Amino acid sequence: MTDIENSQELADLKAQLNILKSKLERQTIINDEHIRTAMKGKMSWIRRYIWIELLVILPLCILDFVFLKFMIPNMSWAPIIAILVFLAIQIGLDFYINRINDNDWENENLVATSLKLVRMKRARWIQVAVSLPIAVALFAWFSSYFEGPQGQAMTYGMYIGGVIGFCVGIGILVRMNRTNDQLVKQINLLLSDK
């Protein structure tokens, strides 16, 4: 082999190596984008749930309480309004606590996003710890208007519904926090690969 053939072969190998490097870099970028899209998708169910709270659960609660008011005419509007305002505040807090922007998933924001997800998880538990005693007090005040055998049955129904609602709420809270934990783990893996 001559020097010209060797240098041509070496140039071909360098060109192929550069092509391979550029393909690998593009593959890494595509994988990062897919991971970021998947992380956004995992968080989207929480946003949908909060919109369901606002657009479905709140209106249904309003209808239920208004119906109860007409069933028990001597009941005061005060506990009903207090419960509905409390529920609206809780939904507002859910929007505030669980807010996350699309920009948070960019490269330079992943560390900040990870910290935001950890704070979000802690804020949810604080919200439950503060709001649970208030909810119990509001519903105790509300049930004080139930009288007679019909009122006793309604009180028992309210307690059973409260326990079921509490269990469902804790289940949703645990699922939200598990989603946050998975996202933090994915972000840490993504950052450790760089």
Tab-separated table of C-alpha atoms in Angstrom:
chain	number	residue	atom	x	y	z
A	1	MET	CA	0.000	0.000	0.000
A	2	THR	CA	1.198	3.407	-0.788
A	3	ASP	CA	1.115	6.451	1.415
A	4	ILE	CA	-1.597	7.960	-0.770
A	5	GLU	CA	-3.842	4.910	-0.289
A	6	ASN	CA	-3.171	4.927	3.473
A	7	SER	CA	-3.985	8.608	3.768
A	8	GLN	CA	-7.146	8.123	1.665
A	9	GLU	CA	-8.209	5.212	3.876
A	10	LEU	CA	-7.477	7.267	6.988
A	11	ALA	CA	-9.531	10.166	5.601
A	12	ASP	CA	-12.431	7.789	4.877
A	13	LEU	CA	-12.265	6.407	8.425
A	14	LYS	CA	-12.270	9.951	9.865
A	15	ALA	CA	-15.289	10.882	7.737
A	16	GLN	CA	-17.156	7.754	8.863
A	17	LEU	CA	-16.224	8.469	12.486
A	18	ASN	CA	-17.559	12.041	12.180
A	19	ILE	CA	-20.804	10.737	10.653
A	20	LEU	CA	-21.138	8.252	13.521
A	21	LYS	CA	-20.488	10.977	16.124
A	22	SER	CA	-23.114	13.266	14.639
A	23	LYS	CA	-25.652	10.409	14.551
A	24	LEU	CA	-24.948	9.599	18.208
A	25	GLU	CA	-25.333	13.256	19.220
A	26	ARG	CA	-28.661	13.492	17.374
A	27	GLN	CA	-29.800	10.246	19.015
A	28	THR	CA	-29.002	11.676	22.476
A	29	ILE	CA	-30.945	14.852	21.694
A	30	ILE	CA	-33.919	12.845	20.413
A	31	ASN	CA	-33.841	10.613	23.504
A	32	ASP	CA	-33.699	13.655	25.805
A	33	GLU	CA	-36.674	15.176	23.990
A	34	HIS	CA	-38.644	11.930	24.290
A	35	ILE	CA	-37.868	11.719	27.996
A	36	ARG	CA	-38.949	15.333	28.537
A	37	THR	CA	-42.163	14.732	26.596
A	38	ALA	CA	-42.836	11.628	28.670
A	39	MET	CA	-42.251	13.600	31.886
A	40	LYS	CA	-44.726	16.269	30.747
A	41	GLY	CA	-47.211	13.506	29.963
A	42	LYS	CA	-46.853	11.954	33.406
A	43	MET	CA	-47.647	15.301	34.999
A	44	SER	CA	-50.625	16.001	32.721
A	45	TRP	CA	-53.023	13.651	34.547
A	46	ILE	CA	-52.707	15.833	37.658
A	47	ARG	CA	-53.653	18.926	35.675
A	48	ARG	CA	-56.653	17.089	34.164
A	49	TYR	CA	-57.757	15.929	37.623
A	50	ILE	CA	-57.720	19.492	38.978
A	51	TRP	CA	-59.794	20.705	36.024
A	52	ILE	CA	-62.274	17.896	36.771
A	53	GLU	CA	-62.421	19.158	40.360
A	54	LEU	CA	-63.296	22.620	39.106
A	55	LEU	CA	-65.647	21.756	36.257
A	56	VAL	CA	-67.378	18.627	37.603
A	57	ILE	CA	-66.955	18.112	41.347
A	58	LEU	CA	-67.564	21.726	42.449
A	59	PRO	CA	-70.779	22.118	40.408
A	60	LEU	CA	-72.057	18.730	41.639
A	61	CYS	CA	-71.370	19.745	45.239
A	62	ILE	CA	-73.217	23.032	44.701
A	63	LEU	CA	-76.229	21.151	43.312
A	64	ASP	CA	-76.163	18.625	46.178
A	65	PHE	CA	-76.025	21.284	48.875
A	66	VAL	CA	-78.769	23.363	47.269
A	67	PHE	CA	-80.927	20.222	47.045
A	68	LEU	CA	-80.249	19.490	50.741
A	69	LYS	CA	-81.181	23.066	51.635
A	70	PHE	CA	-84.566	22.598	49.968
A	71	MET	CA	-85.035	19.234	51.720
A	72	ILE	CA	-84.294	20.813	55.112
A	73	PRO	CA	-85.728	24.358	54.884
A	74	ASN	CA	-84.756	25.351	58.442
A	75	MET	CA	-81.062	24.724	57.692
A	76	SER	CA	-78.935	27.835	57.592
A	77	TRP	CA	-77.119	28.819	54.405
A	78	ALA	CA	-74.012	29.655	56.461
A	79	PRO	CA	-72.483	26.135	56.712
A	80	ILE	CA	-73.360	25.412	53.083
A	81	ILE	CA	-71.668	28.572	51.849
A	82	ALA	CA	-68.693	27.981	54.167
A	83	ILE	CA	-68.213	24.433	52.813
A	84	LEU	CA	-68.495	25.552	49.187
A	85	VAL	CA	-66.065	28.445	49.711
A	86	PHE	CA	-63.686	26.041	51.471
A	87	LEU	CA	-63.948	23.623	48.517
A	88	ALA	CA	-63.283	26.434	46.018
A	89	ILE	CA	-60.226	27.522	48.035
A	90	GLN	CA	-58.938	23.924	48.042
A	91	ILE	CA	-59.287	23.719	44.258
A	92	GLY	CA	-57.480	27.057	43.927
A	93	LEU	CA	-54.684	25.726	46.131
A	94	ASP	CA	-54.498	22.591	43.971
A	95	PHE	CA	-53.980	24.783	40.887
A	96	TYR	CA	-51.355	26.848	42.727
A	97	ILE	CA	-49.439	23.917	44.238
A	98	ASN	CA	-49.407	21.774	41.087
A	99	ARG	CA	-48.492	24.472	38.579
A	100	ILE	CA	-45.635	23.633	36.266
A	101	ASN	CA	-44.676	25.270	32.960
A	102	ASP	CA	-43.510	23.630	29.755
A	103	ASN	CA	-40.288	25.662	30.100
A	104	ASP	CA	-39.537	23.788	33.341
A	105	TRP	CA	-38.668	20.690	31.323
A	106	GLU	CA	-35.855	22.377	29.383
A	107	ASN	CA	-32.209	21.326	29.918
A	108	GLU	CA	-31.114	24.173	32.115
A	109	ASN	CA	-34.263	24.040	34.249
A	110	LEU	CA	-34.237	20.358	35.219
A	111	VAL	CA	-32.526	20.899	38.581
A	112	ALA	CA	-34.982	23.678	39.445
A	113	THR	CA	-37.861	21.498	38.214
A	114	SER	CA	-36.708	18.657	40.438
A	115	LEU	CA	-36.682	20.980	43.451
A	116	LYS	CA	-40.106	22.312	42.449
A	117	LEU	CA	-41.484	18.747	42.337
A	118	VAL	CA	-40.123	18.027	45.826
A	119	ARG	CA	-41.669	21.260	47.179
A	120	MET	CA	-44.927	20.400	45.434
A	121	LYS	CA	-45.065	17.056	47.235
A	122	ARG	CA	-44.418	18.672	50.622
A	123	ALA	CA	-47.001	21.406	49.963
A	124	ARG	CA	-49.657	18.786	49.204
A	125	TRP	CA	-49.119	17.115	52.572
A	126	ILE	CA	-49.227	20.486	54.342
A	127	GLN	CA	-52.484	21.275	52.521
A	128	VAL	CA	-54.012	18.014	53.775
A	129	ALA	CA	-52.756	18.538	57.335
A	130	VAL	CA	-54.274	22.035	57.481
A	131	SER	CA	-57.483	21.434	55.561
A	132	LEU	CA	-58.569	18.129	57.114
A	133	PRO	CA	-59.401	19.536	60.580
A	134	ILE	CA	-61.175	22.487	58.958
A	135	ALA	CA	-63.242	20.141	56.770
A	136	VAL	CA	-64.199	17.998	59.779
A	137	ALA	CA	-65.272	21.104	61.720
A	138	LEU	CA	-67.309	22.439	58.774
A	139	PHE	CA	-69.126	19.147	58.263
A	140	ALA	CA	-69.782	18.806	62.016
A	141	TRP	CA	-71.345	22.285	61.913
A	142	PHE	CA	-73.347	21.284	58.833
A	143	SER	CA	-74.596	18.033	60.416
A	144	SER	CA	-75.780	19.909	63.521
A	145	TYR	CA	-78.808	20.971	61.453
A	146	PHE	CA	-79.935	17.377	60.897
A	147	GLU	CA	-82.753	16.490	63.299
A	148	GLY	CA	-84.933	13.457	63.968
A	149	PRO	CA	-84.629	9.991	62.444
A	150	GLN	CA	-84.181	11.377	58.933
A	151	GLY	CA	-81.429	13.659	60.195
A	152	GLN	CA	-79.688	10.786	61.961
A	153	ALA	CA	-79.699	8.736	58.735
A	154	MET	CA	-78.311	11.717	56.837
A	155	THR	CA	-75.589	12.153	59.451
A	156	TYR	CA	-74.557	8.497	59.137
A	157	GLY	CA	-74.588	8.815	55.341
A	158	MET	CA	-72.440	11.911	55.572
A	159	TYR	CA	-69.922	10.138	57.838
A	160	ILE	CA	-69.762	7.122	55.529
A	161	GLY	CA	-69.352	9.417	52.519
A	162	GLY	CA	-66.694	11.364	54.397
A	163	VAL	CA	-64.666	8.230	55.150
A	164	ILE	CA	-64.961	7.055	51.540
A	165	GLY	CA	-64.013	10.540	50.272
A	166	PHE	CA	-61.062	10.665	52.666
A	167	CYS	CA	-59.779	7.280	51.420
A	168	VAL	CA	-60.185	8.286	47.755
A	169	GLY	CA	-58.506	11.643	48.435
A	170	ILE	CA	-55.534	10.030	50.175
A	171	GLY	CA	-55.256	7.556	47.283
A	172	ILE	CA	-55.131	10.422	44.776
A	173	LEU	CA	-52.621	12.290	46.949
A	174	VAL	CA	-50.362	9.228	47.162
A	175	ARG	CA	-50.595	8.741	43.386
A	176	MET	CA	-49.705	12.421	42.782
A	177	ASN	CA	-46.707	12.144	45.088
A	178	ARG	CA	-45.629	8.874	43.469
A	179	THR	CA	-45.736	10.639	40.086
A	180	ASN	CA	-43.523	13.396	41.509
A	181	ASP	CA	-41.075	10.818	42.905
A	182	GLN	CA	-40.861	9.064	39.516
A	183	LEU	CA	-40.241	12.357	37.748
A	184	VAL	CA	-37.518	13.379	40.213
A	185	LYS	CA	-35.872	9.980	39.699
A	186	GLN	CA	-36.038	10.396	35.893
A	187	ILE	CA	-34.563	13.888	36.111
A	188	ASN	CA	-31.713	12.636	38.300
A	189	LEU	CA	-30.993	9.812	35.826
A	190	LEU	CA	-31.088	12.243	32.907
A	191	LEU	CA	-28.733	14.664	34.641
A	192	SER	CA	-26.336	11.897	35.702
A	193	ASP	CA	-25.978	10.765	32.067
A	194	LYS	CA	-24.692	14.175	31.015
